[in-house]
Coordinates of C-alpha atoms and ligand atoms in Angstrom, one line a residue:
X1 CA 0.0 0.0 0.0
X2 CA 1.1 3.1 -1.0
X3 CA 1.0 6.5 1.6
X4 CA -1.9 7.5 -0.2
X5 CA -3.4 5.0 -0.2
X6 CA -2.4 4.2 3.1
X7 CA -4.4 7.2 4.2
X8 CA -7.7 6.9 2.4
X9 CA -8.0 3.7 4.3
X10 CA -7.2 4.9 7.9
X11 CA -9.4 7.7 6.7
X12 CA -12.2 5.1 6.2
X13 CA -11.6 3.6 9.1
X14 CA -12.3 6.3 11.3
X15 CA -15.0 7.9 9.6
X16 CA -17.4 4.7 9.9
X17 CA -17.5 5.3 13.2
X18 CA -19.0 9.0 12.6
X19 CA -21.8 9.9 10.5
X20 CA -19.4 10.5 7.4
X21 CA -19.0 6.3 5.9
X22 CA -22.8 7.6 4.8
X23 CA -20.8 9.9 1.9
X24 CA -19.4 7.3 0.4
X25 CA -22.5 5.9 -0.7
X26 CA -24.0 8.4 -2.7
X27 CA -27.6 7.5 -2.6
X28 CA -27.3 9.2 0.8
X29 CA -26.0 12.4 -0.7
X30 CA -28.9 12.2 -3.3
X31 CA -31.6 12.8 -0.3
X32 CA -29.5 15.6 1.3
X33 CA -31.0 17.7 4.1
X34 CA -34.3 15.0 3.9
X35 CA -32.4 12.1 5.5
X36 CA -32.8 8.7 3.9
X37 CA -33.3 6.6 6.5
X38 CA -32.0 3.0 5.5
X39 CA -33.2 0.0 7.5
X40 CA -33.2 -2.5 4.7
X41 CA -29.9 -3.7 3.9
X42 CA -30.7 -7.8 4.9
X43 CA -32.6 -7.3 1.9
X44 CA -29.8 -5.7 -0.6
X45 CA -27.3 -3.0 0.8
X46 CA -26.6 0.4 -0.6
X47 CA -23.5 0.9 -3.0
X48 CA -20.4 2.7 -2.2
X49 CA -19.3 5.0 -4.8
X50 CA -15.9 2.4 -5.5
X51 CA -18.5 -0.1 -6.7
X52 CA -20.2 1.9 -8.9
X53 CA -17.4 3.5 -10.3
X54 CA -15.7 0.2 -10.9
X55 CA -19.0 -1.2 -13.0
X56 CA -18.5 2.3 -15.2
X57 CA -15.3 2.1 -15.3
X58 CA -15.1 -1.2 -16.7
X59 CA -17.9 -1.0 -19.3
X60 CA -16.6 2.8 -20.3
X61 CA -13.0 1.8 -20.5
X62 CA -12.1 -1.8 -20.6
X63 CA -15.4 -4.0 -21.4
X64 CA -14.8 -7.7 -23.4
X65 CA -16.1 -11.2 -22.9
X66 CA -13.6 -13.2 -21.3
X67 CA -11.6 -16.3 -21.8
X68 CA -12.3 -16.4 -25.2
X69 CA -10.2 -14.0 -26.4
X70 CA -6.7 -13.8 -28.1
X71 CA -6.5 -10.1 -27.9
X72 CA -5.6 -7.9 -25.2
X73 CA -9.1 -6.6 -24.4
X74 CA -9.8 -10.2 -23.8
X75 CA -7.0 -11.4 -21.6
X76 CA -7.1 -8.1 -19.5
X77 CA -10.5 -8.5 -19.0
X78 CA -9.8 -12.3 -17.5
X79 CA -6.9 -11.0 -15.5
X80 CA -9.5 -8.7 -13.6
X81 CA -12.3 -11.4 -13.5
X82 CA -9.5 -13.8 -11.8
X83 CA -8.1 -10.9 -9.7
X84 CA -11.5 -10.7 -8.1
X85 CA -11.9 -14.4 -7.8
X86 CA -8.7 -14.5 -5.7
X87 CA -9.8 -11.5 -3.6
X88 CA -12.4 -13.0 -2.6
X89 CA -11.4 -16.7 -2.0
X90 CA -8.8 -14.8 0.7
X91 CA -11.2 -12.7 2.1
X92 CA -13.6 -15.6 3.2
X93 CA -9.8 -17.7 4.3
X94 CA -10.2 -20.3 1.4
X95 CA -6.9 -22.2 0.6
X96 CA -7.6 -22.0 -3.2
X97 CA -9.6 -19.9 -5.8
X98 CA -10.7 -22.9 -7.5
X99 CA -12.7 -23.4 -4.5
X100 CA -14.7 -20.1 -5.7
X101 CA -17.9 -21.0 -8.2
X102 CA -19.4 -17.5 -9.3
X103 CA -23.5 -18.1 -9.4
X104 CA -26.4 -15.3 -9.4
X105 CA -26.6 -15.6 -5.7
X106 CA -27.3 -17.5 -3.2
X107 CA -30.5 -19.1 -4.0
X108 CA -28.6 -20.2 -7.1
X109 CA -25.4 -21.2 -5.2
X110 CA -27.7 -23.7 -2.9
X111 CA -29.7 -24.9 -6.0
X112 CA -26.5 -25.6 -7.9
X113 CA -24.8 -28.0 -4.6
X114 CA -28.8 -29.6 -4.5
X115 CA -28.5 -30.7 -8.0
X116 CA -24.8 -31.3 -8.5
X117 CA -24.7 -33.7 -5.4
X118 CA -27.5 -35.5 -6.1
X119 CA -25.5 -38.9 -7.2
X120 CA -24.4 -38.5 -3.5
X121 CA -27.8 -39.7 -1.9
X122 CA -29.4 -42.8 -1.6
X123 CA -33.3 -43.9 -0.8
X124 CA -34.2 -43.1 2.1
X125 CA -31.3 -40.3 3.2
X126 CA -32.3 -37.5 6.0
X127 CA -31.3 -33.8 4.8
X128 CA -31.4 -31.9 8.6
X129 CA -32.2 -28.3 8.0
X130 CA -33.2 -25.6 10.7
X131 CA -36.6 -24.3 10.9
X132 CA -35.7 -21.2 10.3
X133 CA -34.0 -21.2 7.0
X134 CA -34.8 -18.9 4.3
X135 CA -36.9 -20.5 1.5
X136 CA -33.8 -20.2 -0.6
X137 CA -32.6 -23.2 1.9
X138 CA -35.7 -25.2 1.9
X139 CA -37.1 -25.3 -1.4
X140 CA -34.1 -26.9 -3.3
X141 CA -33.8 -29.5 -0.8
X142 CA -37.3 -30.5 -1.6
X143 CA -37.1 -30.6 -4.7
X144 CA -34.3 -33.3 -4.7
X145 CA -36.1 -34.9 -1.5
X146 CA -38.7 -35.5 -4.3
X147 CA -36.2 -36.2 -6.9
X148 CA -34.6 -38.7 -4.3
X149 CA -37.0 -40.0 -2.3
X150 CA -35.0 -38.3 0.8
X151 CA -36.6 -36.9 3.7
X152 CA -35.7 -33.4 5.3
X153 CA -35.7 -33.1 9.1
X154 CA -36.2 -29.6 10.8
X155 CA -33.9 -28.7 13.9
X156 CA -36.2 -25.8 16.0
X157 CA -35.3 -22.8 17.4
X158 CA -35.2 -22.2 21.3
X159 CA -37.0 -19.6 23.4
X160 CA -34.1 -17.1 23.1
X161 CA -34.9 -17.2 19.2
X162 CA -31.2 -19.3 18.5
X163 CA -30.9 -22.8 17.4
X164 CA -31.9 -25.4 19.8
X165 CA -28.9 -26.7 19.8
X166 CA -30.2 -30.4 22.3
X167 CA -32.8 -30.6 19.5
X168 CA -30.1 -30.0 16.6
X169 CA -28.1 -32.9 18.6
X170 CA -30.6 -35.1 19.7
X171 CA -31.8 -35.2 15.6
X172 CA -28.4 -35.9 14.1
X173 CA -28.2 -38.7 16.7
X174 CA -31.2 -39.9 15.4
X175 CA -31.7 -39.1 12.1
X176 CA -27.5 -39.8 11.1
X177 CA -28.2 -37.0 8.3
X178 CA -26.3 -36.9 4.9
X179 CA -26.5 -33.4 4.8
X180 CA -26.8 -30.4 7.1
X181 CA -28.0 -26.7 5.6
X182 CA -27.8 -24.1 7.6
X183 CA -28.1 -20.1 8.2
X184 CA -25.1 -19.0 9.8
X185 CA -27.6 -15.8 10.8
X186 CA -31.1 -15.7 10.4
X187 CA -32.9 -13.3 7.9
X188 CA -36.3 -12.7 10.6
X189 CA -34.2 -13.1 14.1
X190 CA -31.0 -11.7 13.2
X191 CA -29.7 -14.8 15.7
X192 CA -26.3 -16.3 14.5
X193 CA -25.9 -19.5 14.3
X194 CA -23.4 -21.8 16.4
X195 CA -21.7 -22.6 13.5
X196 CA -19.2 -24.6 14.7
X197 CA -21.2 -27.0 17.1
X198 CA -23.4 -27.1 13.8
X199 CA -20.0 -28.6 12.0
X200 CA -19.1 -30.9 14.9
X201 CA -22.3 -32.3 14.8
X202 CA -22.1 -32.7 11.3
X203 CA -18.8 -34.3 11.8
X204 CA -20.1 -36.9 14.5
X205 CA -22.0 -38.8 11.8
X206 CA -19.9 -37.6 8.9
X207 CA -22.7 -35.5 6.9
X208 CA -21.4 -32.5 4.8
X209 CA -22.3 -29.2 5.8
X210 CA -23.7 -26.2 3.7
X211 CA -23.6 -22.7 5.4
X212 CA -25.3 -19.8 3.9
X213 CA -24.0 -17.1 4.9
X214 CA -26.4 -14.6 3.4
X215 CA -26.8 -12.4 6.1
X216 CA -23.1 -13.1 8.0
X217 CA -20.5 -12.1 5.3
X218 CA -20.5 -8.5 5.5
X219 CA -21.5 -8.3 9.0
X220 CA -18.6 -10.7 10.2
X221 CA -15.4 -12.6 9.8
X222 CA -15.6 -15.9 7.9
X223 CA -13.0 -18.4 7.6
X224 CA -13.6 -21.8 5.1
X225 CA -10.8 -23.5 6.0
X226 CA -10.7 -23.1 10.0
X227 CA -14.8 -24.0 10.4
X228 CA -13.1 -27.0 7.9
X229 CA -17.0 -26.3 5.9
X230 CA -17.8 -28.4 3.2
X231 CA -20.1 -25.2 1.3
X232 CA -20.5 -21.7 2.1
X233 CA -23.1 -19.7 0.1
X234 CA -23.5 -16.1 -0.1
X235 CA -24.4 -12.8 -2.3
X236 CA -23.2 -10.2 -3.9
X237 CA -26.1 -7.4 -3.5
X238 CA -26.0 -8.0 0.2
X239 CA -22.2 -7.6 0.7
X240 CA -22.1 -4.0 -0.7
X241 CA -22.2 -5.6 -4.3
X242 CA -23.8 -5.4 -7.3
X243 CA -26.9 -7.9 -8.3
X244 CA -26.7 -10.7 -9.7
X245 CA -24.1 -12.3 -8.7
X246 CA -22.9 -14.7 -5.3
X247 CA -20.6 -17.1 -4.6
X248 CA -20.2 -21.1 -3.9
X249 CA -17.4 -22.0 -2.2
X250 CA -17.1 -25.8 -1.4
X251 CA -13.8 -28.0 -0.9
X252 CA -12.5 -28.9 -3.9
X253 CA -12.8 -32.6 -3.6
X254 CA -16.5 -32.1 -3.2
X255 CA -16.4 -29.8 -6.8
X256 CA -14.1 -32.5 -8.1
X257 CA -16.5 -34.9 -7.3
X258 CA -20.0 -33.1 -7.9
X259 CA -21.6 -33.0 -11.8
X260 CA -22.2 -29.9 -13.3
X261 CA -25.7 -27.9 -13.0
X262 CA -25.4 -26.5 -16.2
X263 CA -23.9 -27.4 -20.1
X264 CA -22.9 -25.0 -22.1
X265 CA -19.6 -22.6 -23.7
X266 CA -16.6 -22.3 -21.3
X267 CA -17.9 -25.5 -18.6
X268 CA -16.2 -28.6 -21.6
X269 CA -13.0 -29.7 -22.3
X270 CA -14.2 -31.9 -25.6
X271 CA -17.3 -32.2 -27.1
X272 CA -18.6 -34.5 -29.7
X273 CA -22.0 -35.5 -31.3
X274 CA -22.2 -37.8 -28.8
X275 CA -20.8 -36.8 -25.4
X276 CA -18.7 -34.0 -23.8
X277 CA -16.1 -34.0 -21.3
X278 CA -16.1 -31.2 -18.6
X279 CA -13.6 -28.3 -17.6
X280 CA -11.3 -28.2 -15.1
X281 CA -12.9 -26.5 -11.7
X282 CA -14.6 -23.8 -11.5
X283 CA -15.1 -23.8 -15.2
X284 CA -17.1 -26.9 -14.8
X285 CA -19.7 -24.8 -12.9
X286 CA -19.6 -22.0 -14.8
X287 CA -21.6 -22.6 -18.0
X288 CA -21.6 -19.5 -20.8
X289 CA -21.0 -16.3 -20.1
X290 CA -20.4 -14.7 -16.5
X291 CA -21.7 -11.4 -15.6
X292 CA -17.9 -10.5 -15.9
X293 CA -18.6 -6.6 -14.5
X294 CA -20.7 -7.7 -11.6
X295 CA -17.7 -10.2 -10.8
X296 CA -15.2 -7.3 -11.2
X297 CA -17.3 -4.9 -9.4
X298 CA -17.9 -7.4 -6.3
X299 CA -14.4 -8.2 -6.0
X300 CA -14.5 -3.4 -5.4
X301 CA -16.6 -4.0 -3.2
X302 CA -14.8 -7.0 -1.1
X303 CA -11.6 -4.5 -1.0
X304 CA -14.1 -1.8 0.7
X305 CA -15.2 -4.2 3.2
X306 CA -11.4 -4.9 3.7
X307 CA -10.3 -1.4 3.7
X308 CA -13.0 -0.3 6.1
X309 CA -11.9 -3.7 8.1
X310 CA -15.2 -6.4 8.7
X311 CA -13.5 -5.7 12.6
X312 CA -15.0 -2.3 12.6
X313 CA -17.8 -3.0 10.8
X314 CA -18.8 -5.8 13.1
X315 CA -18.1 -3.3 16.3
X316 CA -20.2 -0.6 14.6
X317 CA -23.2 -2.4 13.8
X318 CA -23.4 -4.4 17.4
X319 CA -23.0 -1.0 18.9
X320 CA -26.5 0.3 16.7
X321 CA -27.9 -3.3 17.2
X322 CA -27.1 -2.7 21.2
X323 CA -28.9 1.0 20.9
X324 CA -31.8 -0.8 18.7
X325 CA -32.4 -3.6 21.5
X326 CA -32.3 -1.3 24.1
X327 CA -34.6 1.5 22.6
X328 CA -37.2 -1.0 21.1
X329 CA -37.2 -3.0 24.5
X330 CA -38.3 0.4 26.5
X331 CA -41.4 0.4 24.3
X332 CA -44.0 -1.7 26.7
X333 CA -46.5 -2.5 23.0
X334 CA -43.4 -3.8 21.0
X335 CA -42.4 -7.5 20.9
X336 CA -39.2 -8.5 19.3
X337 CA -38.9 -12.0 17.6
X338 CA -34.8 -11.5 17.7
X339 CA -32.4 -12.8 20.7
X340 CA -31.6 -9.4 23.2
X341 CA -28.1 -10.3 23.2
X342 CA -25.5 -8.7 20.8
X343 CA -23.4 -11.6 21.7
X344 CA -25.5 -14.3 19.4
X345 CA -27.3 -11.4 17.0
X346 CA -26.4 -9.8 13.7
X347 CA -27.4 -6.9 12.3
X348 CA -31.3 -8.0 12.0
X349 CA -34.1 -7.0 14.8
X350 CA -38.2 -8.4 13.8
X351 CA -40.9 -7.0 15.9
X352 CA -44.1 -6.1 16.1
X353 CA -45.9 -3.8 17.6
X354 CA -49.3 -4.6 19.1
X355 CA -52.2 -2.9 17.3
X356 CA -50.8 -1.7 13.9
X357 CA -50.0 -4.4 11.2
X358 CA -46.6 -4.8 9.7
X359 CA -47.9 -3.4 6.9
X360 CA -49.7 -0.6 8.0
X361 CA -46.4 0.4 9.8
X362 CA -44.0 -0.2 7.3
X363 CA -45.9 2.5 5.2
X364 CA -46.2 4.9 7.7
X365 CA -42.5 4.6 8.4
X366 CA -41.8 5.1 5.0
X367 CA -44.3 8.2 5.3
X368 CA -41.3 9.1 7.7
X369 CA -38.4 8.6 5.7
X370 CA -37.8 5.5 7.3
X371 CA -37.7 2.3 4.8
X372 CA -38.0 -1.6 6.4
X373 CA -39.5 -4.6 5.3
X374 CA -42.8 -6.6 6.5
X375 CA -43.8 -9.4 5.4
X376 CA -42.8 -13.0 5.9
X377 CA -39.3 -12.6 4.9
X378 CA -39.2 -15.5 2.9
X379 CA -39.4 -17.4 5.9
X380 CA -42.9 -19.2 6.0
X381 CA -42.1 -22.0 8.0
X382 CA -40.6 -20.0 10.8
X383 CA -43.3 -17.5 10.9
X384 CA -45.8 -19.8 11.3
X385 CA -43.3 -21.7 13.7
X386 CA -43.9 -18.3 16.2
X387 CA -47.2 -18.1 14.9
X388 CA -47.6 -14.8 13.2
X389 CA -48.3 -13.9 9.7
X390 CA -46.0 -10.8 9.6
X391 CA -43.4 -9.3 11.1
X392 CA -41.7 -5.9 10.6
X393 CA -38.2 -6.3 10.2
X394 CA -34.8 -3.9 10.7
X395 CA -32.1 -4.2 9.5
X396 CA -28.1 -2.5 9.6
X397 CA -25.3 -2.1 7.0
X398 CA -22.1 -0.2 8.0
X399 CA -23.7 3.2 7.2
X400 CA -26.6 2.6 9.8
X401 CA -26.6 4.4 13.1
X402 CA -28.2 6.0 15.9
X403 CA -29.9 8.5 14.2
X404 CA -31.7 6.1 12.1
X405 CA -32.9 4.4 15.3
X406 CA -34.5 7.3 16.7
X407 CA -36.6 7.9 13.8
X408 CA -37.9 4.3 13.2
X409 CA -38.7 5.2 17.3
X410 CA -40.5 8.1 16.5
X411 CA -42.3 6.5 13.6
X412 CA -43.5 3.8 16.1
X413 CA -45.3 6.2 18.2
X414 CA -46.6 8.1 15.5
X415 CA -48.0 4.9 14.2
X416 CA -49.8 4.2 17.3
X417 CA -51.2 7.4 17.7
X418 CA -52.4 6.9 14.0
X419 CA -54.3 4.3 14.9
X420 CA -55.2 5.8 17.8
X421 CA -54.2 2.7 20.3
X422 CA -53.6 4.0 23.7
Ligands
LIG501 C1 -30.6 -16.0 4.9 C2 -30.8 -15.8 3.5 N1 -30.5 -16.8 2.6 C3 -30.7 -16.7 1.3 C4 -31.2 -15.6 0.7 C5 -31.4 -15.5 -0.8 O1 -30.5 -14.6 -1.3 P1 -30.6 -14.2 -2.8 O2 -32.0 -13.7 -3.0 O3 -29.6 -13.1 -3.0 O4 -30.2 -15.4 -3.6 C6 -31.5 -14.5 1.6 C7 -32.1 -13.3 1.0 O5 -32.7 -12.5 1.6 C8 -31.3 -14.6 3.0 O6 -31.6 -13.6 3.8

């Protein structure tokens, strides 16, 4: 690193602890005085100004397919695609880049492993799975649970809103699963996972764990190859990224061993009339052509993360999360479906507040410049689990702080008096 560049990133450093990380991202800038008031980022997060200058950037100045080409559009092009491959095989601690499949997310990462391992089951296998996985990590598995004639087995949640971790036990002592998908941190409760006791118990009867780490990546340290995890899943639009585009990592003995998901240019090594032999890995899984900028532009946005240090942004967000919990609990007509503790929650908070719907509220918040989700959060299993239809849901990037508390607070009591419950 260069001075300069040196000081842009202890400059970025210190500024995400005060209200000015917010001008990097220039939707912030765009609502000026009228603050935008940004709860929403479990559902896609904002964009810093790096990213979006590196998606222009490469389409104004150095755009070509890649792979494919002899010239040096072509073969710069690959360099950069690669370059971002490797950036982001060290930043979650894999020991190689081969490890790193590039999908459109990570409903598409989970759907790829569901299909590619599917020579892997027999009759009769158990698949254990949490109940509160998004649908992104049930619905795959029951399609090959049809395809296979498996069955899927549901590990519940205890009263602190965390896995039930005798249950999780007690079922892969019973059920000796093949598989094991799990959150590492849930999309409704914001509770994280016990990863590791998840992997040990996947290791006691020798099942292969999936992670998806959705909502953990950009909120927290992650490292492959010391959790030993067989596949981690994650996206790019949640991770300060553009869309379409996420990540499967998985061991490379497992991509070795796994069929492709999809044929196609760039996955063969020979084809004839008759049959076709595949590409080395990750070509195998990588069938036609990438969305090469959205690759480029997520590797950008990995080197933010790492300039502004996951550390700090972990510190940041418990410290708004801590704020949140205690703010919210004060308010005698609001439940919370999320774990109190900072210690086993990330950066997500659902809660209701007795007499106005989820709904209703979320549009009067927005009436107050505040924007978060209602709904069932792809999450229909857990939600009827806790038995409610709806929940309103928070949630923080790196650019969320206090101030945005205090006005989803405000738009709370409004709300009530709205609907004039005393
Ligand atoms: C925990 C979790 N898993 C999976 C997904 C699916 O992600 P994507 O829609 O980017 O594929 C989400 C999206 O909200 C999520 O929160």
């Amino acid at each position: 690193m260069n001075l300069d560049e040196e000081n842009r990133v202890n400059n970025l450093r210190k500024i995400l602890l005060g209200d000015s990380i917010r001008d990097t991202f220039p939707i912030f800038a765009k609502y000026g005085q009228k603050r935008l008031c940004f709860l929403d980022s479990a559902a896609s997060t904002q964009k810093p100004k790096c990213v979006i200058d590196r998606l222009t950037d490469f389409y104004s100045n150095e755009y070509s397919n890649i792979l494919r080409g002899a010239y040096e559009l072509s073969a710069n092009a690959t360099i950069r695609y690669e370059e971002a491959r490797s950036r982001i095989s060290n930043f979650i601690g894999s020991k190689s880049s081969d490890s790193i499949v590039f999908t459109r997310g990570t409903t598409e990462s989970i759907n790829l492993v569901s299909y590619a391992l599917e020579d892997y089951f027999n009759e009769g296998d158990v698949i254990l799975l949490t109940i509160a996985e998004h649908h992104s990590n049930i619905v795959p598995w029951q399609f090959l649970a049809k395809r296979k004639n498996l069955k899927l087995v549901y590990a519940k949640i205890n009263n602190n809103y965390n896995l039930d971790i005798e249950d999780f036990y007690n079922k892969v002592k019973e059920f000796k699963p093949r598989l094991i998908a799990a959150t590492m941190c849930s999309n409704v409760l914001g509770s994280v996972f016990p990863v590791k006791d998840i992997i040990s118990g996947a290791k006691s009867v020798n099942a292969l764990v999936l992670l998806d780490g959705a909502q953990y990546v950009a909120h927290n340290k992650v490292n492959v190859n010391k959790l030993d995890v067989d596949f981690l899943c994650f996206s790019g639009h949640k991770m300060y990224g553009p869309t379409g585009i996420g990540v499967l990592y998985a061991k490379r003995e497992l991509l070795e061993m796994m069929k492709p998901f999809q044929g196609g240019g760039e996955m063969i090594s020979e084809v004839t009339l008759d049959d076709t032999t595949f590409a080395d890995i990750p070509y195998k899984f990588e069938a036609g052509t990438p969305a090469i900028a959205e690759v480029i532009a997520l590797g950008e946005a990995v080197n933010f993360i790492n300039q502004v240090g996951i550390e700090n942004i972990y510190e940041h967000e418990k410290s708004v999360f801590e704020y949140a919990i205690s703010r919210l609990s004060s308010i005698s007509y609001v439940d919370m479906y999320s774990s109190k503790s900072s210690n086993d929650s990330g950066s997500v908070i659902s809660f209701n507040i007795d007499g106005v719907h989820p709904h209703d509220f979320a549009s009067i918040a927005d009436n107050f410049g505040v924007q978060i989700r209602s709904g069932f959060h792809c999450a229909m299993p857990l939600l009827n689990y806790l038995k409610v239809n709806a929940t309103n849901r928070i949630s923080l990037g790196m650019y969320s702080d206090k101030q945005d508390i205090d006005m989803l607070i405000d738009a709370i009591l409004e709300s009530r008096k709205i609907f004039k419950v005393n």
